[in-house]
Coordinates of C-alpha atoms in Angstrom, one line a residue:
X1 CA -77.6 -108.7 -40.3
X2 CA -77.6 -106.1 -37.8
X3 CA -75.8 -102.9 -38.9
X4 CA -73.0 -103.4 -35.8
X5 CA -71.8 -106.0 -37.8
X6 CA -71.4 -104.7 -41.1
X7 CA -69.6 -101.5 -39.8
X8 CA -67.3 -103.9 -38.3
X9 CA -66.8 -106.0 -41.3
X10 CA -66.6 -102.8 -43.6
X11 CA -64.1 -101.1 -41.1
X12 CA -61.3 -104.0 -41.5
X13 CA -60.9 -103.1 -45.4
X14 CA -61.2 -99.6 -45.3
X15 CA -58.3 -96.9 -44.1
X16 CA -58.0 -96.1 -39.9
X17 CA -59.6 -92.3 -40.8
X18 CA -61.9 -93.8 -43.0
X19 CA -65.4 -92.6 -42.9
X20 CA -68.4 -94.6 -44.0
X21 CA -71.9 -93.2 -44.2
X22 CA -75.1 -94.6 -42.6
X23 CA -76.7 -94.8 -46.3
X24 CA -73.8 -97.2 -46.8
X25 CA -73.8 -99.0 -44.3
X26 CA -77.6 -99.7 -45.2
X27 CA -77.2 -100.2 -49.1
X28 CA -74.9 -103.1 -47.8
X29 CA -77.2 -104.4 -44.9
X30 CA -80.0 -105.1 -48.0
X31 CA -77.5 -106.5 -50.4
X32 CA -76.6 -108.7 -47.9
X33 CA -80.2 -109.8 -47.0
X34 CA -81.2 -109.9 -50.5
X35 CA -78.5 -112.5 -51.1
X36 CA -79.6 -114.6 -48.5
X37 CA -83.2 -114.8 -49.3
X38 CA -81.6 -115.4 -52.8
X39 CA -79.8 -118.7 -51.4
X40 CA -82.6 -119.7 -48.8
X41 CA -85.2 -119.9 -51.8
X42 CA -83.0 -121.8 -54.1
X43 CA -81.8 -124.4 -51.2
X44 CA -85.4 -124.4 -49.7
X45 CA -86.9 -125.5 -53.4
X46 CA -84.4 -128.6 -53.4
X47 CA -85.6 -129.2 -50.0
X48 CA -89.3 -129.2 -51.6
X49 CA -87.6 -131.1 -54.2
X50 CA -86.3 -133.8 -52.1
X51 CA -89.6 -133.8 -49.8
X52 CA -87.8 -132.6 -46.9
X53 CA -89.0 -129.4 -44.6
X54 CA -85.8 -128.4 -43.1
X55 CA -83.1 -126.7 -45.1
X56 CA -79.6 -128.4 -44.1
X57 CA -76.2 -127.1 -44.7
X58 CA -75.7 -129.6 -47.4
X59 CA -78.8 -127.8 -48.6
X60 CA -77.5 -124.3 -48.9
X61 CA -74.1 -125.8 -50.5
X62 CA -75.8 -127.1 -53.4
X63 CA -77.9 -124.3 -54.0
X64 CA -75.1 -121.6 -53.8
X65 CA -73.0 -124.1 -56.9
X66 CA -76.1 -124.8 -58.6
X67 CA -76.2 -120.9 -58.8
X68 CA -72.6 -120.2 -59.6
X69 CA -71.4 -119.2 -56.2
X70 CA -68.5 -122.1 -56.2
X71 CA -65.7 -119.8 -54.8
X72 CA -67.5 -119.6 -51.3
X73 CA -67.9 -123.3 -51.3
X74 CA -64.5 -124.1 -49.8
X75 CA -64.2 -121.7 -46.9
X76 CA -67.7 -122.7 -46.1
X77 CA -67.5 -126.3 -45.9

């Protein structure tokens, strides 16, 4: 996720003044793609599971419940 993005995102939580520091904005940027190579493994190994090759959205739903990530079901879906 490009690092425009996350300033963005981090800005509309934090104070007007508030300063955030590039190591921050970076620590976030790998959390973030950390958790979605966490959810495109799981969903691409029911995909394996189900003999498909393309990961669907239905895909990436299941996986994120099967791993315990059911309050960002709803506003997903």
């Amino acid at each position: 996720m490009p690092i425009a993005n996350i300033t963005r995102t981090m800005r509309r939580i934090l104070h007007t003044h508030a300063r955030i520091a590039d190591d921050a904005k970076e620590a976030i940027q790998e959390c973030i793609s950390e958790f979605i190579s966490f959810i495109t493994a799981e969903a691409n190994g029911w995909c394996h599971n189900d003999y498909r090759r393309t990961v669907t959205p239905e895909g990436v739903l299941a996986s994120m419940a099967s791993l315990g990530f059911n309050d960002y079901l709803e506003p997903l879906i």
